[in-house]
Structure formats: C-alpha cells, structure tokens
mmCIF file of C-alpha atoms in Angstrom:
data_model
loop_
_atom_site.group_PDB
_atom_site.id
_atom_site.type_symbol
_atom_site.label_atom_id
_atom_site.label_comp_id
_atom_site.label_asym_id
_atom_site.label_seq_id
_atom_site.Cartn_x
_atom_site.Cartn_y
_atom_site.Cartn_z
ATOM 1 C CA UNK A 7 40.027 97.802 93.113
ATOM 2 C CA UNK A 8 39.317 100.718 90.725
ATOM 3 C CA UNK A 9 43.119 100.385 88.993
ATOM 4 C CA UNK A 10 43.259 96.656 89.476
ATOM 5 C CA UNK A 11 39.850 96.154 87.497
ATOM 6 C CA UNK A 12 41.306 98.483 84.976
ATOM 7 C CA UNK A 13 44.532 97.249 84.368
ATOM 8 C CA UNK A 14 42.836 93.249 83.739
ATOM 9 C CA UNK A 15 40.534 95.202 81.353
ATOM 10 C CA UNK A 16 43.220 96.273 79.420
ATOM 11 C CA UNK A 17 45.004 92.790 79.497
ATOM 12 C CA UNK A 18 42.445 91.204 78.522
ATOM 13 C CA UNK A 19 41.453 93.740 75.957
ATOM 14 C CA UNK A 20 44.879 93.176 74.458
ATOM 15 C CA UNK A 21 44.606 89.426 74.385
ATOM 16 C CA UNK A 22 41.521 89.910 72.607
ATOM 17 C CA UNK A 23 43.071 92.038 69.767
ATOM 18 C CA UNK A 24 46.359 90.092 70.050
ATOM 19 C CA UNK A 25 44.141 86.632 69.309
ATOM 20 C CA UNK A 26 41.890 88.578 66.749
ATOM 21 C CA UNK A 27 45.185 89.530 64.947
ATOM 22 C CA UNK A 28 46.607 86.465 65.020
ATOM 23 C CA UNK A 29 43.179 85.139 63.885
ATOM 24 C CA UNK A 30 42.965 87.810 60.931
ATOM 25 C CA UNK A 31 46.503 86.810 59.372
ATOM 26 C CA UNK A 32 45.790 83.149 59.501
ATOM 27 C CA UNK A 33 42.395 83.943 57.770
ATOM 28 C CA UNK A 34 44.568 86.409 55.498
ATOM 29 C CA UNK A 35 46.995 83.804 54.672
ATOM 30 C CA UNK A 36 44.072 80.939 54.234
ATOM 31 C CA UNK A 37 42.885 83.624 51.560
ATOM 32 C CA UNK A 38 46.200 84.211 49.542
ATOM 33 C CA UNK A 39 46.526 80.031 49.324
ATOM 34 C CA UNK A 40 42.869 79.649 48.093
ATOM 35 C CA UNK A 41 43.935 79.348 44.029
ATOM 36 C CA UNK A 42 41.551 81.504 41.703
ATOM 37 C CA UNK A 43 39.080 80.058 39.481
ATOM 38 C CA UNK A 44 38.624 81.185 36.539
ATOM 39 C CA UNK A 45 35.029 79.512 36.497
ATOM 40 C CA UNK A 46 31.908 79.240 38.497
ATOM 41 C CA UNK A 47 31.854 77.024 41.025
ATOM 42 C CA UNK A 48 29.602 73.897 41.297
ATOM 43 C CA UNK A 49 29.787 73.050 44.773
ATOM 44 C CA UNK A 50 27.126 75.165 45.866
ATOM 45 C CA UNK A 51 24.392 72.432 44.941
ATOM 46 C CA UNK A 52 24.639 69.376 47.372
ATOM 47 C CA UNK A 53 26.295 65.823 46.176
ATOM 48 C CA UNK A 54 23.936 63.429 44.859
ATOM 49 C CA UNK A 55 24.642 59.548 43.930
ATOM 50 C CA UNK A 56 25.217 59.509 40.659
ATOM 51 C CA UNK A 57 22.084 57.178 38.417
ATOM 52 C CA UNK A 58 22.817 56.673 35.238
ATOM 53 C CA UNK A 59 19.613 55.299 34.416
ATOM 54 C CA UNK A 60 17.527 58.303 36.020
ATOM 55 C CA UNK A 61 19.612 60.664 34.654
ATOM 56 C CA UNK A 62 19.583 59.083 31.163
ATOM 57 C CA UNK A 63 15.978 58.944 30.921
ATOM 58 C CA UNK A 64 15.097 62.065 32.425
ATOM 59 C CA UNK A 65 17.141 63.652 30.087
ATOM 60 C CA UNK A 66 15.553 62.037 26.779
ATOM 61 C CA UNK A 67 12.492 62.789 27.675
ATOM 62 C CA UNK A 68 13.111 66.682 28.597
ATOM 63 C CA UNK A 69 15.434 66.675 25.590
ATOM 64 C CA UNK A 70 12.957 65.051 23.074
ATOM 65 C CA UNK A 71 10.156 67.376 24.324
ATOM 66 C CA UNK A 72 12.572 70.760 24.161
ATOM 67 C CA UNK A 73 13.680 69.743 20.944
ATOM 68 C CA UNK A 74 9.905 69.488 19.293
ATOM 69 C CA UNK A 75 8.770 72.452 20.851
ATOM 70 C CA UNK A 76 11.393 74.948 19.165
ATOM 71 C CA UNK A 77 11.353 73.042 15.972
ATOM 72 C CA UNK A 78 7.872 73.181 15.494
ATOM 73 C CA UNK A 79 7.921 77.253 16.827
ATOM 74 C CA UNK A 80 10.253 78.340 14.884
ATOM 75 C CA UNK A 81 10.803 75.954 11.880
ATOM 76 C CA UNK A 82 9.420 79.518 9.514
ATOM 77 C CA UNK A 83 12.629 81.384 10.426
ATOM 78 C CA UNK A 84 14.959 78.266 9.626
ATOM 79 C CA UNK A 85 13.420 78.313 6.260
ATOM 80 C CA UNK A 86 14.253 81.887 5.538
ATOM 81 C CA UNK A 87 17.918 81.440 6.710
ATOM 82 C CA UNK A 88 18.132 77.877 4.412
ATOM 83 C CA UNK A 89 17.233 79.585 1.552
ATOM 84 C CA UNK A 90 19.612 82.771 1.865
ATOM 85 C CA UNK A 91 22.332 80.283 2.343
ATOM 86 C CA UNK A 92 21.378 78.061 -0.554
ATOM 87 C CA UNK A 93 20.864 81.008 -2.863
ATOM 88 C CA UNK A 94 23.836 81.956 -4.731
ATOM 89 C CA UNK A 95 24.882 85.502 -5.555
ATOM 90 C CA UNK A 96 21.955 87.963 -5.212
ATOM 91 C CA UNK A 97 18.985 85.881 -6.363
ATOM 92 C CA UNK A 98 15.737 86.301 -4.364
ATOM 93 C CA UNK A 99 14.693 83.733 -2.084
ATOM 94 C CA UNK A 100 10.818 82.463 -2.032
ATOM 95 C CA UNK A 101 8.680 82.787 0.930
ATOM 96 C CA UNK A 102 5.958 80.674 0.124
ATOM 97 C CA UNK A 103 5.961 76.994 1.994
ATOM 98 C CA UNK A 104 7.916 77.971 5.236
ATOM 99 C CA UNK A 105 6.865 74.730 6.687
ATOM 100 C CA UNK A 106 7.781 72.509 3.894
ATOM 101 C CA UNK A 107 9.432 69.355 5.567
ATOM 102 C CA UNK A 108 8.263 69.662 9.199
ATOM 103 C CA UNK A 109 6.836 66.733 9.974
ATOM 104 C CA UNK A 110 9.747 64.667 8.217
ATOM 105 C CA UNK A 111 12.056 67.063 10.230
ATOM 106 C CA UNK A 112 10.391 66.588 13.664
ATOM 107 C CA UNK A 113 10.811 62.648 12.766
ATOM 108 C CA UNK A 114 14.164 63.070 13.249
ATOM 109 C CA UNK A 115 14.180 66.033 15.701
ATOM 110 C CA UNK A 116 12.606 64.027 18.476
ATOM 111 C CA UNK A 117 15.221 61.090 18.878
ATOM 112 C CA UNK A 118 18.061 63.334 17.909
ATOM 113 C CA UNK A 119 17.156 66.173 20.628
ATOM 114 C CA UNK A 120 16.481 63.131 23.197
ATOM 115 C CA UNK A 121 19.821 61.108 22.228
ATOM 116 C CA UNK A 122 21.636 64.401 22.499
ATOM 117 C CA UNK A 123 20.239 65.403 26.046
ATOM 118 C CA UNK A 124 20.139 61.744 27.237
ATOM 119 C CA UNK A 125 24.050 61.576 26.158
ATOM 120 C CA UNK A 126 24.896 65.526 27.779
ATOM 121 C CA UNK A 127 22.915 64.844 31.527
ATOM 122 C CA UNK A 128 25.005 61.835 32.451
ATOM 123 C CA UNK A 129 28.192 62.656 30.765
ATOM 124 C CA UNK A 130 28.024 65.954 32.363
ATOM 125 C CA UNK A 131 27.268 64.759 36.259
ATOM 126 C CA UNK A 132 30.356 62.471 35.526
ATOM 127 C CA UNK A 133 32.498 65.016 34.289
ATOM 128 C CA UNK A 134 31.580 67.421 36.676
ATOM 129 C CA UNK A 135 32.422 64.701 39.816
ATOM 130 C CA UNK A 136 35.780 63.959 37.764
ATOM 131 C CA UNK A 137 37.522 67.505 37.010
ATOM 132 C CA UNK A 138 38.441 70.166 39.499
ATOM 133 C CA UNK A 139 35.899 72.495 40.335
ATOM 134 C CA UNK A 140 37.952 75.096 38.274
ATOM 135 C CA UNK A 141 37.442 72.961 35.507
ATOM 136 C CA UNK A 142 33.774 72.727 35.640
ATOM 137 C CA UNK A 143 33.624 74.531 31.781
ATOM 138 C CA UNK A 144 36.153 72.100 30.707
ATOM 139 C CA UNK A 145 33.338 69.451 31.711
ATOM 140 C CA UNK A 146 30.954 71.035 30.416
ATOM 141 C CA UNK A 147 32.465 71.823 26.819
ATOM 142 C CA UNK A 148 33.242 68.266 26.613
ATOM 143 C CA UNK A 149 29.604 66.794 27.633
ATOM 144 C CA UNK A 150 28.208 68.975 24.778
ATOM 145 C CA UNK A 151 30.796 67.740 21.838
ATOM 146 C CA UNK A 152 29.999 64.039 23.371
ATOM 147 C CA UNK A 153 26.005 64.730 23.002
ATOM 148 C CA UNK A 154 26.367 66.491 19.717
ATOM 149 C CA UNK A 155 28.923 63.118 18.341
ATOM 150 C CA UNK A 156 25.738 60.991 19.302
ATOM 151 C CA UNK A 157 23.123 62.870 18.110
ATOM 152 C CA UNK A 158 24.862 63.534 14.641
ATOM 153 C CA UNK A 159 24.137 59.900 13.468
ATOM 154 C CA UNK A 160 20.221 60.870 13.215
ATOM 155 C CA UNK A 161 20.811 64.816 12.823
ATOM 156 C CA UNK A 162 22.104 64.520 9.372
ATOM 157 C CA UNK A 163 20.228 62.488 7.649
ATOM 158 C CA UNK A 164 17.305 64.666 8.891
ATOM 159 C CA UNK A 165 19.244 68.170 8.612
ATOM 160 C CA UNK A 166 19.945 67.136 4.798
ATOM 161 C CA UNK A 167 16.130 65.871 3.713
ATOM 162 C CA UNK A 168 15.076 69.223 6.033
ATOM 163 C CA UNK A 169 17.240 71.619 3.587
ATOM 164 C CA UNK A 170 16.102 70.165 0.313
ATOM 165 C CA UNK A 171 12.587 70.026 0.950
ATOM 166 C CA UNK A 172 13.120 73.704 2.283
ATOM 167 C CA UNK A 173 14.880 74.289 -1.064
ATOM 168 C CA UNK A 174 12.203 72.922 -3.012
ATOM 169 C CA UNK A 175 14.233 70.229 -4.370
ATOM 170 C CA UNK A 176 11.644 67.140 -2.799
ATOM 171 C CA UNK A 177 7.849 67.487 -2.397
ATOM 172 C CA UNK A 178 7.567 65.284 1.072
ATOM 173 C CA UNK A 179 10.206 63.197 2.983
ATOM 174 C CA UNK A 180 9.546 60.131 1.770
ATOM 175 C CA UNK A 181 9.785 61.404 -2.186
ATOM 176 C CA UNK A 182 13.486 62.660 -0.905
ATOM 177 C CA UNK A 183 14.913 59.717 1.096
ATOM 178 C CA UNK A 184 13.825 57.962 -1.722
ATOM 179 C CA UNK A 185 15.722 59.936 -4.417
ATOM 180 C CA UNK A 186 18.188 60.993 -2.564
ATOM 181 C CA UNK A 187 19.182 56.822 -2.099
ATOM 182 C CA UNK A 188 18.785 56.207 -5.743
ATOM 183 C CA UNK A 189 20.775 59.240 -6.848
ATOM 184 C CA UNK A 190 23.297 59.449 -4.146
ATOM 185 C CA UNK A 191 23.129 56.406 -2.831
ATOM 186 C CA UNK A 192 23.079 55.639 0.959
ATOM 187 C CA UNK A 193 25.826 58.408 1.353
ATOM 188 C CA UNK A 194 23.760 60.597 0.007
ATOM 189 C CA UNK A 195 21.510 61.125 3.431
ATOM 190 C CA UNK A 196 25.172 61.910 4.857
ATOM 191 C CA UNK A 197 25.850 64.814 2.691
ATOM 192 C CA UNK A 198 27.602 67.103 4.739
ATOM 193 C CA UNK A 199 28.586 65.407 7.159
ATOM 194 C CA UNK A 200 31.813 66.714 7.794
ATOM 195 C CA UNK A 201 30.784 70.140 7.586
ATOM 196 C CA UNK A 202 27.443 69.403 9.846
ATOM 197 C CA UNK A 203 30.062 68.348 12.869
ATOM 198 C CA UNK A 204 32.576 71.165 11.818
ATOM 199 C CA UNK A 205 29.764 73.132 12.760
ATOM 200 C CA UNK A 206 27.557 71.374 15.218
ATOM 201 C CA UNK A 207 30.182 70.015 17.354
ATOM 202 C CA UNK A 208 31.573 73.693 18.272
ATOM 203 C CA UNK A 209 27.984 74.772 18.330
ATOM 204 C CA UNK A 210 26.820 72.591 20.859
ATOM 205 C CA UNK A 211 29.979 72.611 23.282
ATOM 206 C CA UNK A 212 30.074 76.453 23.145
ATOM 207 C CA UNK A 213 26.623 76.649 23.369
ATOM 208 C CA UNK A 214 25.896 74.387 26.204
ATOM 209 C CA UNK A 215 29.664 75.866 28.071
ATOM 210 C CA UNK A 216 27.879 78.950 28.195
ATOM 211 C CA UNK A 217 24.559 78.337 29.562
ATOM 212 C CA UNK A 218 25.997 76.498 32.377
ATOM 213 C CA UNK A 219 28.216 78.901 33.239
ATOM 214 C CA UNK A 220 25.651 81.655 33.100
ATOM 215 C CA UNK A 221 23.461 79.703 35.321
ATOM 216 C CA UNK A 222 25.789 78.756 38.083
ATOM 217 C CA UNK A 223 27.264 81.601 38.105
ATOM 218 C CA UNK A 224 23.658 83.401 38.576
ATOM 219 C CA UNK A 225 22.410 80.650 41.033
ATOM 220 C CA UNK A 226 26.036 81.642 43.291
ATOM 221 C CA UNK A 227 25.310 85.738 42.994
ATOM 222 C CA UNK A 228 21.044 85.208 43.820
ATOM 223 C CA UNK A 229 21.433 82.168 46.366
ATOM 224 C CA UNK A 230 18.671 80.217 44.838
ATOM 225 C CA UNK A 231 17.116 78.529 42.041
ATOM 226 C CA UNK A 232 16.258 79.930 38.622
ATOM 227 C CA UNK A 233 12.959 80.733 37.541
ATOM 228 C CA UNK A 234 11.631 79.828 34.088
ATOM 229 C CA UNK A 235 12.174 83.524 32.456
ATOM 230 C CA UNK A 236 15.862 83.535 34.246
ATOM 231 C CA UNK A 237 16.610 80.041 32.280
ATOM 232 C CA UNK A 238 15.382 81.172 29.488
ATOM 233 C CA UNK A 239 17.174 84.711 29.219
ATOM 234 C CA UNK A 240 20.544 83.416 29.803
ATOM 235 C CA UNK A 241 19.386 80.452 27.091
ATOM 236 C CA UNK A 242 18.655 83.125 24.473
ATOM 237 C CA UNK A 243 21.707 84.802 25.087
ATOM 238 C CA UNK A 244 24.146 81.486 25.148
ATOM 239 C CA UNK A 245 21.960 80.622 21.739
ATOM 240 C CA UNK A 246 22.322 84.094 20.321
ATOM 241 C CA UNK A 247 25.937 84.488 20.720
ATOM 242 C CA UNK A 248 27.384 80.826 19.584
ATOM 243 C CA UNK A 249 24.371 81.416 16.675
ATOM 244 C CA UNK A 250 26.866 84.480 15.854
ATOM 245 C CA UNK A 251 30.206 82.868 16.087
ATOM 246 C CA UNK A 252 29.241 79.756 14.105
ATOM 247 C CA UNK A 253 27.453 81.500 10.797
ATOM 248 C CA UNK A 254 30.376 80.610 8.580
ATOM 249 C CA UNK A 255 30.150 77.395 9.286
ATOM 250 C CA UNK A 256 26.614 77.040 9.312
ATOM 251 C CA UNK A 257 27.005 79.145 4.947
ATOM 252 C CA UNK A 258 29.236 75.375 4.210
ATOM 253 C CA UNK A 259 27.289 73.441 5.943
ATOM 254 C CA UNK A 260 24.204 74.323 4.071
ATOM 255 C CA UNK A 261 26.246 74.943 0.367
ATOM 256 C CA UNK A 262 27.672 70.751 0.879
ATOM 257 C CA UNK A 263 23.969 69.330 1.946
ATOM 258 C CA UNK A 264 22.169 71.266 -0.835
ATOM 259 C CA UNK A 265 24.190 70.919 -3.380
ATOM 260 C CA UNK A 266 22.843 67.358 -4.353
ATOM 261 C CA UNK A 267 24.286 65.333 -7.461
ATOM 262 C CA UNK A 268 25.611 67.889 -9.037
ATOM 263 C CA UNK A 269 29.011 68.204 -6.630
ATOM 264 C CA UNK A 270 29.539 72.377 -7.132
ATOM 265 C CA UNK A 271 32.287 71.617 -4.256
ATOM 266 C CA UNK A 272 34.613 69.033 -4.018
ATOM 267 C CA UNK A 273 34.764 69.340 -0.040
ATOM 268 C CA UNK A 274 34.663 71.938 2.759
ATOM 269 C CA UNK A 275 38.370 74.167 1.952
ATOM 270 C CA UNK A 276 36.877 74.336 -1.943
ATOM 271 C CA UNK A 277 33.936 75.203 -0.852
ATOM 272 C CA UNK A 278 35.218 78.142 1.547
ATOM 273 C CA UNK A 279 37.980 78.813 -1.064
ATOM 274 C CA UNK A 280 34.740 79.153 -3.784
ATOM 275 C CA UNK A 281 32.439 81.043 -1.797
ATOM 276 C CA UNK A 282 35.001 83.495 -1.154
ATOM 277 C CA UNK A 283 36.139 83.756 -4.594
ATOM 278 C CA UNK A 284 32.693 84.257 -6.614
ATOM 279 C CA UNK A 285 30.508 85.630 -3.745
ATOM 280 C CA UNK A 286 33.466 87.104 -1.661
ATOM 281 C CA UNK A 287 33.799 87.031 2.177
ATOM 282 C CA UNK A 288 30.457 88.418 3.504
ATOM 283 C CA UNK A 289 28.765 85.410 1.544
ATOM 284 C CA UNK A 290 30.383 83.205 4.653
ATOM 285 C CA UNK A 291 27.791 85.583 7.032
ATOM 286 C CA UNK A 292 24.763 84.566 4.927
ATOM 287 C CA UNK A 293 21.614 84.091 7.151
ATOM 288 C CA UNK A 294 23.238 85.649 10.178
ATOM 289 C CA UNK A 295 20.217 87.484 11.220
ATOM 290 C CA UNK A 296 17.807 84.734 10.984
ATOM 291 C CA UNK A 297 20.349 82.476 12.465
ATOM 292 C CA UNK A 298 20.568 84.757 15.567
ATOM 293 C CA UNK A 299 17.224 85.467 15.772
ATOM 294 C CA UNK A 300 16.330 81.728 15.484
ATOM 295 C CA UNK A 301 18.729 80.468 17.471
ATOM 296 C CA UNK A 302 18.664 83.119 19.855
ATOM 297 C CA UNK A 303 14.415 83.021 20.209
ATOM 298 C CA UNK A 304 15.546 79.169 20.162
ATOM 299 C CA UNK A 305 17.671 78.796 22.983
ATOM 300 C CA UNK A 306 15.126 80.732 25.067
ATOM 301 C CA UNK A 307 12.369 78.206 24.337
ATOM 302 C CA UNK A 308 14.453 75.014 24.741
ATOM 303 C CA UNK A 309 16.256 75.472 27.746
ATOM 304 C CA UNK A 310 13.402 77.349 29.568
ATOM 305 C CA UNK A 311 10.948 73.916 28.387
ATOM 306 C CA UNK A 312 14.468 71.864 29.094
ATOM 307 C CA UNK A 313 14.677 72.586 32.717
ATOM 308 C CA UNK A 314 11.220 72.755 33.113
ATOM 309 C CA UNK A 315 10.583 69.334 32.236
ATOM 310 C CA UNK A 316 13.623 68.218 33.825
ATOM 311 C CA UNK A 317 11.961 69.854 37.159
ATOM 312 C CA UNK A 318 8.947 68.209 36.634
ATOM 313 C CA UNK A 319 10.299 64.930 36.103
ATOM 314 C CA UNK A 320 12.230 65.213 39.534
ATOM 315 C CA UNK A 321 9.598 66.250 41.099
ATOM 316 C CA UNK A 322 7.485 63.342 40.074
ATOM 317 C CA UNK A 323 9.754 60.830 40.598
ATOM 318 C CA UNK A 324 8.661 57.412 42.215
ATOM 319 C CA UNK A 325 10.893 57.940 45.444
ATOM 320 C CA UNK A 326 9.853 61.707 45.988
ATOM 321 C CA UNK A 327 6.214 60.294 45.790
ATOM 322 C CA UNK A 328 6.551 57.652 48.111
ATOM 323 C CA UNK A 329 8.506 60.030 50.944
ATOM 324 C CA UNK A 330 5.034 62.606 50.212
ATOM 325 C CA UNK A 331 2.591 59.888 51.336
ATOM 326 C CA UNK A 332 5.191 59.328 54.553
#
C-alpha cells in the first residue's frame, strides 16, 4: 500500500504542477495581450447613470463657491503679478490698493467659475463613458478647453475691467465699463480676447489633465478616497506647474487688455515680436513668481473647496436623504 499510495501522490502531484503550468502560461499570455496604458485608469470607481441635471448643478454651485474663495484669498498676489506685466522696461510697480477691483472682479468670478465647472462635470462624465479607458486624459484635456470656451464669454469682460482697475487706469467698475464702452466701444470689454483663450484655453485643459490624472492615479496606488490636504497638494502642484508653462502667454495677455485706446500692439505676433525686441526675451517670463505662487497657493484652495463642496452636495442629496430615514 506504502508504494501504491506513493506513486498516486506523485501523479497527482504532477497533475497539479502540470495544470498550474498550464494555468501560469494562459495567465502569462492573458498578460502579454493586455495593451499598456499610458494613463490612469478610471474603472476603479463604480458606473453611475449619467444626470445631466445633477451633475450640472452640482458643479455650478461647487464651481461658483471655489472660484470666490481663491479670488477673494488671493486677489493681493494677482495685483502684484498685473502690474509687473503691465509695467514696461524696469519701472517700479506700486503696492498700494492690492484690492482695487475685487468686488467688480468677484461679479464676474462667480458665474464664470460656476459656468466653467457646470460645463467641465458633465462634459467630463460623458467623455470619460465615450473614450477608451487609455484615453481618459484625452477626455479630460478636452472637458477643460470646453469649460474654459464657455466661461470665456464672462471671463473677459471681467479679466479686462480687473487689470485696469489693478493698473490704476478706473477708480471702481462701474467708472470703467462705462469708459471703456464710450472709448472702445462694446469691443472694448473684449480686449484681449484672443490672447485671453491663447492662454486660458491651454491653461485650463493642462491644468485640469493634470489634476485628474494625479488623483486617479493616487486613488489606484492608496485604494481609497482622497482627503482634503491630498486634493489639495496634487491641486497646488497641477496649478503650479501649468502657472509655469503658460507665463508667456499670460505677459500678452495682460500687454493687449491693458493697453486701452492707445493700440501699442496691433495684435498678439506684434506684440510678442515687440516685447522681444525692446524688453528682450525674459520680458515674456514677467510675473512668473507671483503667477506660480498664486496659481500654485490657488489651485490648492480651489480644488481642495471644489471637491469638498462637490462631497457635500452628494452627500446631501434628496435621494441619499430619503434611503437615511429607510
């Protein structure tokens, strides 16, 4: 019995290997025809149906409120950086009235922050459920130019009354919408304009592209959600580093809204091709540290009060509420 126990022992033990072989080169071979992404994946959060409405106004109101809250905390620092960009050649820049223009600023800040988040939420869950999961940066790149589009229609007008009240130029917003109108005309509160989305447009896709892919990526390594001061790390650093990358276009940007009636540049190459030839090429880095710092302190504070009043909303919706009291 001894041997004939023995030798089924060693059949069996060879089956086993010979099956977890077998087993092992099918996984193996699953492995090699599992394409690499290139991006984090989204599939590790569970499908929801997709409500436009919901999402829509959820994402006003945690835009709208993100949007005040950084304008308002760091509106000083803006200042700083809209004067060194407005200043030509080595002239010194004033730091008396910081906060000229904030409340005609935060006018505009609040619908254009909410129309830009209600715009990115919903184009984003669609995009997301429409591209390959490789492609989830591609989705979001495209939900941030498509938010930053809408939101440009009440961004200008506000960005360019901001800058010359900053500059000194008006007294209060009303005094400059009203000047600006009967100087400029209508066109006038859409100075810029092409500049603003050369600028914005990049901004915001980059900008958004890499928070999102910070944060699923970060979600995937800690299996879990984020905490505030996680959010609002990897929204400094996505702020900080498209801040960076987009100075230059921030210098024209400022240099074609502040420049008024008196039309120093006939359009964005003259005014790159001027800049470059009076001030030379660090002129086009103007500001960078107080852009940085801004945007960079920035991002922190708007996504961290972004997803925390996107999380609150959720939480408090009218169908979580009823299915507590159940």
């Amino acid at each position: 019995m001894g041997p004939f126990a023995l030798a089924l022992d060693t059949k069996n033990s060879f089956a086993a290997s010979s099956s977890a072989t077998d087993a092992s080169g099918r996984k193996m071979d699953n492995l090699q025809m599992v394409p690499k992404k290139f991006f984090a994946s989204i599939n590790n959060e569970e499908e929801k149906p997709f409500d436009f409405l919901r999402i829509l106004f959820e994402g006003v109101i945690a835009g709208g409120t993100a949007g005040v809250v950084v304008e308002t905390a760091l509106y000083p620092i803006d200042t700083i950086k809209t004067r060194l960009q407005a200043t030509r050649g080595g002239g010194q820049i004033a730091l008396k009235g910081l906060y000229s223009g904030l409340l005609g600023n935060l006018a505009g800040v609040l619908p254009a922050s909410a129309i830009f988040v209600g715009v990115y939420e919903p184009a984003k869950q669609k995009l997301l459920k429409m591209f390959p999961e490789n492609l989830s940066a591609v989705a979001h790149l495209s939900a941030g130019a498509l938010g930053g589009i809408a939101a440009s229609f009440v961004r200008v007008p506000t960005e360019v009354i901001k800058q010359r009240m900053q500059t000194r130029q008006f007294a209060s917003a009303p005094d400059a919408v009203r000047l600006i109108v009967s100087k400029e005309g209508f066109k006038g509160l859409y100075a810029g304009y092409g500049s603003f989305l050369l600028r914005d447009l990049p901004f915001d896709a980059i900008q958004f592209c890499i928070y999102e892919q910070l944060r699923i990526g970060y979600k995937l390594a800690a299996k879990r959600e984020l905490n505030d001061p996680e959010n609002a790390v990897i929204g400094a650093f996505a702020g900080a580093l498209t801040g960076a990358i987009t100075t230059p276009l921030d210098v024209i940007k400022t240099r074609l809204m502040t420049q008024g009636s008196a039309n120093q540049y006939k359009g964005i190459v003259d005014c790159v091709k001027t800049i470059v030839a009076e001030e030379g090429p660090p002129a086009l880095l103007k500001g960078i540290g107080p852009r940085v710092l801004w945007i960079g302190i920035g991002g922190s504070i708007f996504f961290g009060v972004l997803e925390r009043t996107k999380r609150y909303l959720a939480q408090n919706r009218p169908d979580n509420a009823t299915s507590k009291k159940d």
